[in-house]
Amino acid sequence: MLKNLPTTPQEIIAWTWPAIEPYYKDLAARPLSAANVDGWLADWSSVGERIEEMYARLSVTTSVNTADKEADARMNAFLDGIFPNVMAAEQKLKEKLLASKLEPKGFDIPLRNMRAEADLFRESNLALLADQQKLAIEYDKIYGAQTVKWEGEEITLTRLAMNFQQPDRARREKAWHLKAERQLSDRKAINDLWQKFMDVRARIAKNADKPSYREYTWMQKLRFDYGPEDCKSFAAAIEQVVVPAATHIYQKRKQALGLDSLRPWDLVDGWYSRPTPRAPSPVLEPGLTRGNRDYHAGTGTTTSRAGTGTTTPRAGTGTTTPRAGTGTTTPAAGNPQLKPFASIEELKSKTSAIFHQVDPVLGGYFDSMVAEGLTDLDNRKNKAPGAYCTSYTSIRKPFIFVNAVGTHDDVMTTLHESGHSFHVFETAKIPYIHQLAVPMEFAEVASMGMELLASPYLTKANGGFYSDAEAAVARIEHLEGMLLFWPFMAAVDSFQQWVYENQKEGADPAACDKKWGELWDRFIPGVDYSGLEEVKVTGWHRKLHIHQVPFYYVEYGLAQLGVVQIFGNARTDQASAVAAYRKALSLGGMVTLPELFATARAKFAFDAPTVKKAVDLMEGVVRELESKL
């Protein structure tokens, strides 16, 4: 057993590479055998847990106060002086374990992942991977520089898009066209950048002896339980089952708004999401956006995990991609704006009451976080935007970060991130850090599942936030948002499948425009883009995942399908469904993806019958809730 490891948060944050390095040297020098491998893994985990906790705590300090220059300096020192050395040391230990041919108990999945990562590694790709990251930064710069003149003021496109939630249709249309024109002005820049992306990715794949970048990234994402053909089957099922349901939602809202056709400026995101309500929504402070979850600040879980070198999220961590299904948090057309709480204490107390209704143990987890200062929920000056859950791994405790300003979205975000936190609690007894790496497809079941499991208890009668009618509005919005998300997800994933199957055409921006337009018409026929074809076909420009994190999107559609099944189980037997959910969370990353779903009493599936059962359930619940309005 290693001695003199740091134990307090202060000691962990102050750790330096000269103090860390001897532990890695000790682990690398020890002979490995069946007799000592468990102790060796325990020591490796002890070091890795502290490295990971160091990164998590430094991330938290930089996000809770962006003006803290000392915190920034500590984070930069970690990234420059510790992280690269740790990654190199971790790789040596992985190679040592694999070379030993030992197979410790409960280590089947971690060993599988390590073998895949070792097989994929090519030193010749290191510079290309850095080039790819530089291109991703260039993409951010192009979109980050987009501003317009609106009512005499230069504003960002994010602020301009707030107008899509306003009741004045002419104002919405004017704002939409201005936004579209500004984005189209960068068409050539994005097209040029895309060709550079495709060139770099083709070379990365070739160096790794993969036929295309799709095969490369499939292994990089450790996708062993499904393949591209399964994704195509899922898209076909969505087209068959979900697209008609989504089109019905558009039609229903179009009629409620008294429109002949539903145009993109009639949607709260100006793209594919829920139609704009008649009642105005409150204006948010600059920099705060509801219903746009392209990035949750501060999580970092799509890059290598400090201390492990894996690209798979650890149990309980939040994500940097959209909270699937929440394309908007604006109430249904014609309903009043929800105002769930007036203070952070009220948010905490009512969220606690809801969790105690779901399951007393989960309620206790949340209460312990509040009592131990493991939540930061209020919005304030010098606090980073977004929301996330991270883990202090050496003590196996979560930390939740939210920017609550009194909206319904704040309630849903708190429920969502709490679901991630429950994953941390449930995996606390897993012995080795390497067993905590959970596939993204299931990591989001923990968080999205809690949104639905908690939804029946949003009412004041259950200690929650709303009257029965208000809760019905919130739940209809949530379920319809989930239904509208699936077709959009299918379009994004189908586009990427086509790009890397047809690499020559996929590198041609004109061919990409044509394919995106075809997919848009196939999956989202309920929104009228007539006369707006140039904006429609360049939609792939504006989905950052396509450019920066290819193939990173289908996970949310698959997780959502599992979540709806768990929700259906809970409607029949709440206690049994929650027990199965908790048991699945407790497995961490020690079993396969289908086994995780099965333990939660859900099917990891891509087929139309499973999707139809989920859609039928969701539409049935919406009808029940509408009867209460």
XYZ file of C-alpha atoms in Angstrom:
629
model
C 0.000 0.000 0.000
C 1.259 3.447 -0.913
C 2.028 5.773 1.973
C 1.668 9.514 2.548
C -0.904 10.118 -0.174
C -2.766 13.434 0.199
C -6.092 13.074 1.999
C -7.628 16.538 2.376
C -8.938 18.719 -0.472
C -6.246 21.271 0.290
C -3.484 18.642 0.064
C -4.895 17.195 -3.154
C -5.124 20.589 -4.884
C -1.557 21.415 -3.817
C -0.079 18.161 -5.188
C 2.836 18.671 -7.599
C 4.372 16.423 -10.254
C 7.624 15.935 -8.278
C 5.464 14.630 -5.411
C 3.302 12.487 -7.718
C 5.998 10.954 -9.923
C 7.521 8.616 -7.289
C 4.194 6.813 -6.910
C 4.031 6.095 -10.642
C 7.661 4.956 -10.646
C 6.911 2.593 -7.767
C 3.925 1.100 -9.619
C 5.893 0.768 -12.855
C 8.809 -0.969 -11.119
C 6.825 -3.544 -9.154
C 6.719 -7.099 -10.533
C 3.145 -8.145 -11.344
C 1.670 -11.524 -10.490
C -1.680 -13.086 -9.739
C -0.791 -12.861 -6.054
C -0.215 -9.093 -5.949
C -2.286 -7.692 -8.836
C -5.243 -6.719 -6.622
C -3.031 -4.660 -4.323
C -1.252 -3.127 -7.325
C -4.590 -2.093 -8.858
C -5.737 -0.666 -5.544
C -2.593 1.479 -5.328
C -2.944 2.573 -8.963
C -6.542 3.547 -8.241
C -5.533 5.486 -5.133
C -3.197 7.654 -7.186
C -5.609 8.006 -10.113
C -8.497 8.960 -7.851
C -6.511 11.810 -6.376
C -5.329 13.043 -9.760
C -8.919 13.006 -10.996
C -10.171 14.729 -7.859
C -7.457 17.343 -8.226
C -8.684 18.130 -11.730
C -12.330 18.155 -10.597
C -11.696 20.490 -7.695
C -9.608 22.836 -9.817
C -12.365 22.864 -12.447
C -14.934 23.714 -9.808
C -12.873 26.570 -8.389
C -12.489 28.114 -11.836
C -16.200 27.822 -12.644
C -17.676 29.018 -9.341
C -15.637 32.222 -9.645
C -14.307 33.071 -13.086
C -12.571 36.144 -11.647
C -10.369 34.005 -9.375
C -6.953 34.470 -11.006
C -5.271 32.196 -8.479
C -7.646 29.360 -9.424
C -6.878 29.935 -13.100
C -3.162 29.807 -12.401
C -3.534 26.524 -10.480
C -5.554 24.994 -13.322
C -3.021 26.093 -15.938
C -0.208 24.685 -13.829
C -2.060 21.362 -13.661
C -2.697 21.267 -17.412
C 0.843 22.263 -18.319
C 2.919 20.557 -15.647
C 0.917 17.577 -14.344
C -1.632 16.348 -16.869
C 0.769 15.445 -19.739
C 3.098 13.624 -17.339
C 0.188 11.759 -15.784
C -1.073 10.637 -19.200
C 2.342 9.268 -20.120
C 2.682 7.489 -16.769
C -0.839 6.060 -17.035
C -0.090 4.677 -20.494
C 2.956 2.823 -19.150
C 0.872 1.224 -16.401
C -1.776 0.153 -18.902
C 0.887 -1.414 -21.070
C 2.360 -3.151 -18.031
C -0.994 -4.666 -17.050
C -1.770 -5.799 -20.607
C 1.692 -7.329 -21.028
C 1.216 -9.325 -17.816
C -1.708 -11.236 -19.379
C -3.368 -11.144 -15.960
C -7.146 -10.839 -15.824
C -8.231 -9.605 -12.387
C -11.772 -10.322 -11.217
C -14.279 -7.707 -12.380
C -11.767 -6.274 -14.844
C -13.060 -7.774 -18.088
C -14.526 -4.523 -19.415
C -11.627 -2.257 -18.341
C -9.152 -4.662 -19.960
C -11.235 -4.729 -23.128
C -11.144 -0.938 -23.223
C -7.404 -0.780 -22.564
C -6.690 -3.243 -25.365
C -8.755 -1.175 -27.785
C -7.005 2.034 -26.810
C -3.597 0.380 -27.149
C -4.541 -0.984 -30.567
C -5.687 2.449 -31.720
C -2.686 4.400 -30.493
C -0.256 5.635 -33.136
C 2.497 8.094 -32.346
C 2.162 9.392 -35.914
C -1.349 10.591 -35.051
C -0.402 12.790 -32.111
C 0.346 15.826 -34.279
C -2.750 15.206 -36.413
C -4.960 14.987 -33.326
C -3.530 18.323 -32.213
C -4.267 19.740 -35.680
C -7.837 18.493 -35.419
C -8.238 20.266 -32.094
C -6.900 23.473 -33.626
C -9.513 23.212 -36.372
C -12.194 22.774 -33.719
C -10.985 25.976 -32.058
C -11.147 27.735 -35.447
C -14.765 26.610 -35.809
C -15.543 28.192 -32.434
C -13.834 31.395 -33.495
C -15.933 31.680 -36.648
C -19.215 31.289 -34.791
C -18.041 33.217 -31.751
C -17.359 36.272 -33.936
C -20.878 36.370 -35.382
C -22.732 39.476 -34.249
C -25.439 41.670 -35.799
C -26.856 45.155 -35.417
C -30.272 44.921 -33.781
C -32.230 47.997 -32.768
C -29.090 50.112 -32.754
C -27.001 47.710 -30.711
C -24.399 45.135 -31.714
C -25.445 41.832 -30.164
C -24.538 38.144 -30.412
C -26.708 35.692 -32.323
C -27.577 34.008 -29.025
C -29.117 37.211 -27.742
C -30.809 37.814 -31.075
C -32.398 34.350 -30.890
C -34.223 35.345 -27.700
C -36.670 37.080 -30.002
C -37.888 33.674 -31.244
C -39.699 33.305 -27.907
C -41.651 36.534 -28.327
C -45.321 36.616 -29.459
C -44.823 39.190 -32.238
C -44.448 37.021 -35.353
C -43.109 39.824 -37.548
C -40.397 40.534 -34.989
C -39.497 36.837 -34.850
C -39.260 36.634 -38.637
C -37.092 39.737 -38.863
C -34.712 38.376 -36.216
C -34.606 34.960 -37.887
C -33.659 36.375 -41.293
C -30.983 38.598 -39.770
C -29.480 35.626 -37.947
C -29.596 33.436 -41.055
C -27.959 36.082 -43.250
C -25.111 36.513 -40.784
C -24.520 32.760 -40.592
C -24.623 32.367 -44.372
C -21.983 35.063 -44.715
C -19.519 32.572 -43.217
C -20.542 29.788 -45.584
C -17.224 29.737 -47.448
C -15.201 29.840 -44.228
C -17.066 26.845 -42.785
C -16.815 24.947 -46.079
C -13.067 25.540 -46.262
C -12.664 24.437 -42.661
C -14.743 21.309 -43.327
C -12.399 20.193 -46.098
C -9.469 20.572 -43.708
C -11.312 18.519 -41.077
C -11.965 15.756 -43.595
C -8.353 15.684 -44.779
C -6.960 15.419 -41.257
C -9.465 12.739 -40.275
C -8.723 10.645 -43.353
C -5.016 10.694 -42.451
C -5.740 9.820 -38.803
C -7.773 6.800 -39.916
C -5.125 5.678 -42.404
C -2.360 5.890 -39.811
C -4.466 3.750 -37.452
C -5.074 1.174 -40.225
C -8.805 1.877 -40.303
C -10.810 2.035 -43.554
C -12.405 5.327 -42.556
C -12.641 7.806 -39.718
C -15.927 6.203 -38.732
C -14.166 2.950 -37.805
C -11.489 4.925 -36.001
C -13.910 6.944 -33.896
C -16.065 3.872 -33.212
C -13.144 2.258 -31.443
C -12.091 5.538 -29.870
C -15.547 5.776 -28.301
C -15.280 2.140 -27.190
C -18.492 1.147 -28.958
C -18.388 -2.629 -28.709
C -22.113 -3.336 -28.336
C -23.501 -1.805 -31.532
C -22.362 -0.729 -34.968
C -23.212 1.677 -37.793
C -25.883 -0.651 -39.173
C -27.671 -0.555 -35.818
C -27.661 3.247 -36.015
C -29.227 3.057 -39.467
C -31.903 0.711 -38.114
C -32.578 3.176 -35.302
C -32.923 6.039 -37.798
C -35.343 3.969 -39.890
C -37.408 3.195 -36.785
C -37.507 6.887 -35.906
C -38.611 7.771 -39.414
C -41.367 5.154 -39.305
C -42.650 5.797 -35.788
C -41.462 9.122 -34.366
C -41.631 11.408 -37.400
C -45.448 11.083 -37.650
C -45.732 11.769 -33.903
C -43.463 14.803 -34.157
C -45.344 16.079 -37.204
C -48.569 15.778 -35.210
C -47.055 17.995 -32.486
C -46.135 20.623 -35.076
C -49.610 20.461 -36.595
C -51.300 20.744 -33.214
C -49.265 23.799 -32.275
C -49.704 25.342 -35.717
C -53.456 25.178 -35.239
C -53.178 26.594 -31.717
C -51.199 29.532 -33.096
C -53.706 30.002 -35.926
C -51.095 29.619 -38.689
C -51.398 28.240 -42.209
C -47.863 26.840 -42.045
C -45.226 26.512 -39.356
C -42.098 28.414 -40.340
C -38.699 28.172 -38.578
C -39.233 31.545 -36.873
C -42.325 30.040 -35.255
C -40.082 27.715 -33.207
C -38.318 28.767 -30.025
C -34.912 27.738 -31.388
C -35.585 28.893 -34.956
C -34.767 25.394 -36.180
C -36.618 22.223 -35.147
C -37.864 22.577 -31.585
C -41.172 23.484 -29.949
C -43.377 26.216 -31.418
C -43.290 29.636 -29.829
C -45.973 30.343 -27.204
C -48.445 33.153 -27.495
C -47.514 34.472 -24.059
C -44.130 36.207 -23.932
C -41.247 34.550 -22.112
C -39.094 36.534 -19.707
C -35.893 37.909 -21.178
C -32.775 36.241 -19.810
C -29.621 38.001 -18.778
C -27.027 38.183 -21.550
C -25.041 34.991 -21.706
C -27.754 32.806 -20.201
C -29.708 30.545 -22.519
C -32.540 28.187 -21.801
C -33.101 25.144 -23.922
C -29.666 25.254 -25.554
C -27.427 22.582 -24.091
C -24.717 22.379 -26.695
C -22.235 22.828 -23.883
C -22.390 22.387 -20.125
C -19.458 24.435 -18.924
C -16.840 22.822 -16.788
C -17.366 19.118 -17.329
C -14.629 18.088 -19.689
C -15.960 14.550 -19.950
C -15.567 14.200 -23.698
C -11.814 14.365 -23.427
C -9.409 11.992 -21.691
C -10.255 11.552 -18.036
C -7.369 12.654 -15.843
C -5.876 9.643 -14.136
C -7.313 7.103 -16.522
C -6.768 8.275 -20.084
C -10.170 7.000 -21.145
C -12.635 8.842 -23.346
C -15.583 7.132 -21.661
C -17.390 9.239 -19.036
C -17.031 8.158 -15.437
C -20.149 7.206 -13.517
C -21.894 10.303 -12.298
C -20.241 12.957 -14.423
C -22.322 15.418 -16.352
C -21.854 15.926 -20.047
C -21.024 18.568 -22.579
C -23.830 17.782 -24.945
C -27.527 18.652 -25.002
C -29.887 17.456 -22.346
C -31.699 15.327 -24.913
C -35.311 16.121 -25.411
C -35.203 19.599 -23.917
C -35.023 21.541 -27.117
C -36.979 24.198 -25.279
C -38.301 24.903 -21.863
C -41.043 27.258 -22.939
C -44.571 26.181 -21.934
C -47.090 25.012 -24.502
C -48.693 27.700 -26.632
C -51.171 29.805 -24.719
C -50.131 28.713 -21.218
C -48.662 31.039 -18.591
C -44.947 31.121 -17.898
C -44.042 28.781 -15.050
C -42.445 30.387 -12.006
C -41.448 27.471 -9.792
C -39.352 29.076 -7.032
C -38.312 32.430 -5.635
C -35.092 31.426 -3.880
C -32.369 28.816 -4.049
C -33.418 27.480 -0.664
C -36.876 26.872 -2.080
C -35.354 25.085 -5.070
C -33.350 22.859 -2.731
C -36.167 22.066 -0.320
C -38.739 21.264 -2.993
C -36.269 19.224 -5.031
C -35.489 17.268 -1.879
C -39.191 16.613 -1.285
C -39.578 15.327 -4.834
C -36.601 12.967 -4.518
C -37.938 11.588 -1.242
C -41.160 10.774 -3.107
C -39.189 8.977 -5.832
C -37.091 7.010 -3.329
C -36.086 7.813 0.274
C -32.478 6.751 -0.339
C -32.161 9.103 -3.320
C -33.711 11.865 -1.232
C -31.092 11.193 1.420
C -28.315 11.430 -1.166
C -29.534 14.858 -2.243
C -29.913 16.059 1.353
C -26.346 14.990 2.139
C -25.027 16.997 -0.815
C -26.832 20.096 0.410
C -25.630 19.585 3.976
C -22.020 19.025 2.907
C -21.845 21.991 0.531
C -21.680 19.820 -2.591
C -24.101 21.974 -4.592
C -23.757 25.424 -6.171
C -27.126 26.205 -7.709
C -27.589 29.979 -7.898
C -26.658 32.260 -10.779
C -24.395 35.188 -9.939
C -21.772 37.490 -11.347
C -18.427 35.839 -12.190
C -19.923 32.365 -12.222
C -19.367 30.281 -15.350
C -22.479 29.530 -17.455
C -24.055 26.102 -17.860
C -24.549 23.157 -15.544
C -22.661 19.985 -14.703
C -22.030 17.240 -12.189
C -18.496 16.196 -11.347
C -17.054 13.732 -8.846
C -14.532 13.995 -6.048
C -13.350 10.499 -6.731
C -11.117 9.760 -3.740
C -14.063 10.312 -1.384
C -16.660 9.135 -3.950
C -18.831 12.221 -3.554
C -20.450 14.311 -6.323
C -20.648 18.058 -6.827
C -23.508 19.731 -8.716
C -23.164 23.079 -10.508
C -26.263 24.906 -11.858
C -27.126 28.511 -12.796
C -30.668 28.813 -11.463
C -32.619 32.019 -12.109
C -36.131 30.867 -11.184
C -37.293 29.038 -14.326
C -38.737 25.600 -14.968
C -35.583 24.730 -16.863
C -33.669 25.230 -13.615
C -35.871 22.609 -11.973
C -35.280 20.128 -14.807
C -31.542 20.843 -14.857
C -31.296 20.226 -11.115
C -33.170 16.933 -11.475
C -30.927 15.980 -14.413
C -27.619 16.723 -12.710
C -28.855 15.043 -9.531
C -29.385 11.897 -11.566
C -25.697 12.027 -12.471
C -24.852 12.555 -8.800
C -26.834 9.462 -7.800
C -24.588 7.474 -10.137
C -21.614 8.589 -8.028
C -23.313 7.508 -4.803
C -24.402 4.149 -6.180
C -20.899 3.267 -7.444
C -19.128 4.293 -4.222
C -18.279 0.699 -3.293
C -16.653 -0.194 -6.630
C -12.983 -0.840 -5.766
C -11.038 0.421 -8.779
C -11.280 3.712 -10.654
C -10.994 1.860 -13.963
C -14.333 0.160 -13.267
C -16.137 3.515 -13.102
C -15.929 4.291 -16.833
C -19.549 4.040 -18.022
C -20.664 4.180 -21.669
C -22.255 7.539 -22.476
C -25.351 5.710 -23.710
C -25.996 4.630 -20.113
C -24.451 7.541 -18.213
C -27.289 9.677 -19.569
C -29.887 7.110 -18.510
C -28.996 8.061 -14.933
C -29.679 11.762 -15.502
C -32.477 11.721 -18.066
C -34.128 8.897 -16.152
C -34.375 11.048 -13.060
C -36.165 13.772 -15.030
C -38.955 11.338 -15.906
C -39.006 9.399 -12.625
C -39.411 12.668 -10.728
C -41.993 14.177 -13.067
C -45.143 12.779 -11.347
C -44.074 14.528 -8.124
C -43.673 18.094 -9.412
C -46.964 19.155 -7.820
C -47.347 21.087 -4.578
C -49.362 18.170 -3.208
C -46.143 16.147 -3.320
C -43.994 18.918 -1.884
C -43.046 20.175 -5.337
C -43.387 23.402 -7.299
C -46.668 23.497 -9.213
C -50.400 23.259 -9.215
C -51.789 20.221 -11.011
C -52.387 22.265 -14.173
C -48.941 23.840 -14.108
C -47.297 20.453 -13.608
C -49.277 19.102 -16.547
C -47.966 21.937 -18.740
C -44.388 21.225 -17.665
C -44.687 17.494 -18.272
C -46.341 17.893 -21.691
C -43.536 20.237 -22.698
C -40.924 17.742 -21.570
C -42.433 14.731 -23.328
C -43.093 16.609 -26.550
C -39.556 17.989 -26.490
C -38.242 14.432 -26.239
C -40.331 13.355 -29.216
C -39.096 16.287 -31.317
C -35.486 15.525 -30.421
C -35.407 12.011 -31.857
C -35.904 13.006 -35.546
C -33.300 15.751 -35.257
C -30.856 13.315 -33.682
C -31.543 10.853 -36.510
C -30.791 13.507 -39.119
C -27.496 14.415 -37.452
C -26.354 10.813 -37.093
C -27.504 9.762 -40.577
C -25.594 12.681 -42.087
C -22.390 11.596 -40.386
C -22.848 7.978 -41.437
C -23.131 9.149 -45.049
C -20.139 11.504 -44.836
C -17.656 8.869 -43.732
C -19.084 6.088 -45.896
C -18.634 8.362 -48.922
C -15.448 10.185 -48.062
C -14.926 11.876 -51.427
C -18.477 13.230 -51.575
C -18.423 13.819 -47.819
C -15.512 16.218 -48.280
C -17.466 18.204 -50.880
C -19.524 20.939 -49.175
C -22.006 21.084 -52.082
C -22.686 17.342 -51.789
C -23.058 17.784 -48.022
C -25.642 20.521 -48.561
C -27.628 18.238 -50.843
C -27.535 15.310 -48.415
C -28.445 17.431 -45.390
C -31.428 18.868 -47.266
C -32.615 15.364 -48.145
C -32.285 14.199 -44.550
C -34.038 17.290 -43.219
C -37.030 16.700 -45.480
C -37.041 13.043 -44.466
C -36.973 13.544 -40.708
C -38.488 17.012 -40.093
C -41.236 17.529 -42.679
C -43.453 19.456 -40.262
C -41.544 22.751 -40.574
C -41.995 24.789 -43.766
C -38.665 25.936 -45.249
C -40.042 26.904 -48.673
C -38.052 29.831 -50.062
C -35.401 29.258 -47.387
C -33.546 26.417 -49.061
C -30.041 27.868 -48.653
C -30.547 28.119 -44.904
C -32.039 24.636 -44.716
C -29.296 22.828 -46.635
C -26.497 24.471 -44.646
C -27.960 23.338 -41.330
C -25.057 20.910 -40.956
C -22.785 23.942 -40.620
C -24.517 24.910 -37.399
C -24.432 21.555 -35.582
C -21.110 21.743 -33.796
C -20.981 18.013 -33.039
C -20.631 17.247 -36.752
C -17.503 19.382 -36.899
C -15.933 19.051 -33.467
C -17.000 15.663 -32.048
C -18.101 13.418 -34.949
C -20.594 10.631 -34.204
C -21.173 12.025 -30.718
C -24.978 12.367 -30.712
C -26.742 9.046 -31.178
C -25.921 8.217 -27.545
C -28.638 10.586 -26.413
C -31.288 9.045 -28.601
C -30.422 5.566 -27.328
C -30.354 6.699 -23.706
C -33.719 8.387 -24.164
C -35.244 5.140 -25.420
C -34.017 3.352 -22.311
C -35.295 6.112 -20.060
C -38.828 5.956 -21.466
C -38.898 2.206 -20.806
C -37.848 2.780 -17.182
C -40.546 5.456 -16.879
C -43.107 2.988 -18.203
C -42.011 0.460 -15.580
C -42.416 3.094 -12.862
C -46.003 3.792 -13.906
C -46.755 0.161 -13.104
C -44.526 -0.300 -10.055
C -42.580 2.728 -8.871
C -40.557 1.002 -6.143
C -39.500 -1.893 -8.360
C -38.541 0.384 -11.260
C -36.414 2.644 -9.053
C -34.750 -0.362 -7.423
C -33.773 -1.693 -10.855
C -32.539 1.756 -11.898
C -30.363 2.008 -8.785
C -29.015 -1.515 -9.217
C -27.977 -0.715 -12.792
C -26.232 2.464 -11.654
C -24.325 0.510 -9.003
C -22.636 -1.640 -11.667
C -20.560 1.256 -12.952
C -18.582 0.137 -15.997
C -18.136 -3.510 -15.034
C -20.640 -5.011 -17.489
C -21.632 -4.465 -21.112
C -24.039 -1.817 -22.324
C -26.903 -4.294 -23.008
C -26.393 -5.727 -19.504
C -26.654 -2.258 -17.952
C -29.931 -1.628 -19.753
C -31.269 -5.075 -18.894
C -30.441 -4.583 -15.208
C -32.489 -1.383 -15.332
C -35.266 -3.502 -16.909
C -34.945 -1.790 -20.285
C -33.988 -3.111 -23.689
C -30.946 -1.716 -25.466
C -32.635 -1.552 -28.830
C -32.831 0.042 -32.266
C -36.000 -1.550 -33.656
C -39.337 0.000 -34.621
C -41.504 -2.075 -32.218
C -39.476 -0.915 -29.200
C -39.545 2.682 -30.396
C -43.286 2.462 -31.075
C -43.990 1.178 -27.574
C -42.087 4.152 -26.170
C -43.855 6.664 -28.415
C -47.265 5.192 -27.619
C -46.528 5.557 -23.908
C -45.386 9.158 -24.278
C -48.365 10.167 -26.410
C -50.727 8.435 -23.981
C -49.289 10.341 -21.032
C -49.547 13.622 -22.966
C -53.248 12.933 -23.597
C -53.768 12.204 -19.898
C -52.090 15.457 -18.943
C -53.969 17.507 -21.550
C -57.228 16.331 -19.979
C -56.183 18.161 -16.797
C -55.867 21.535 -18.543
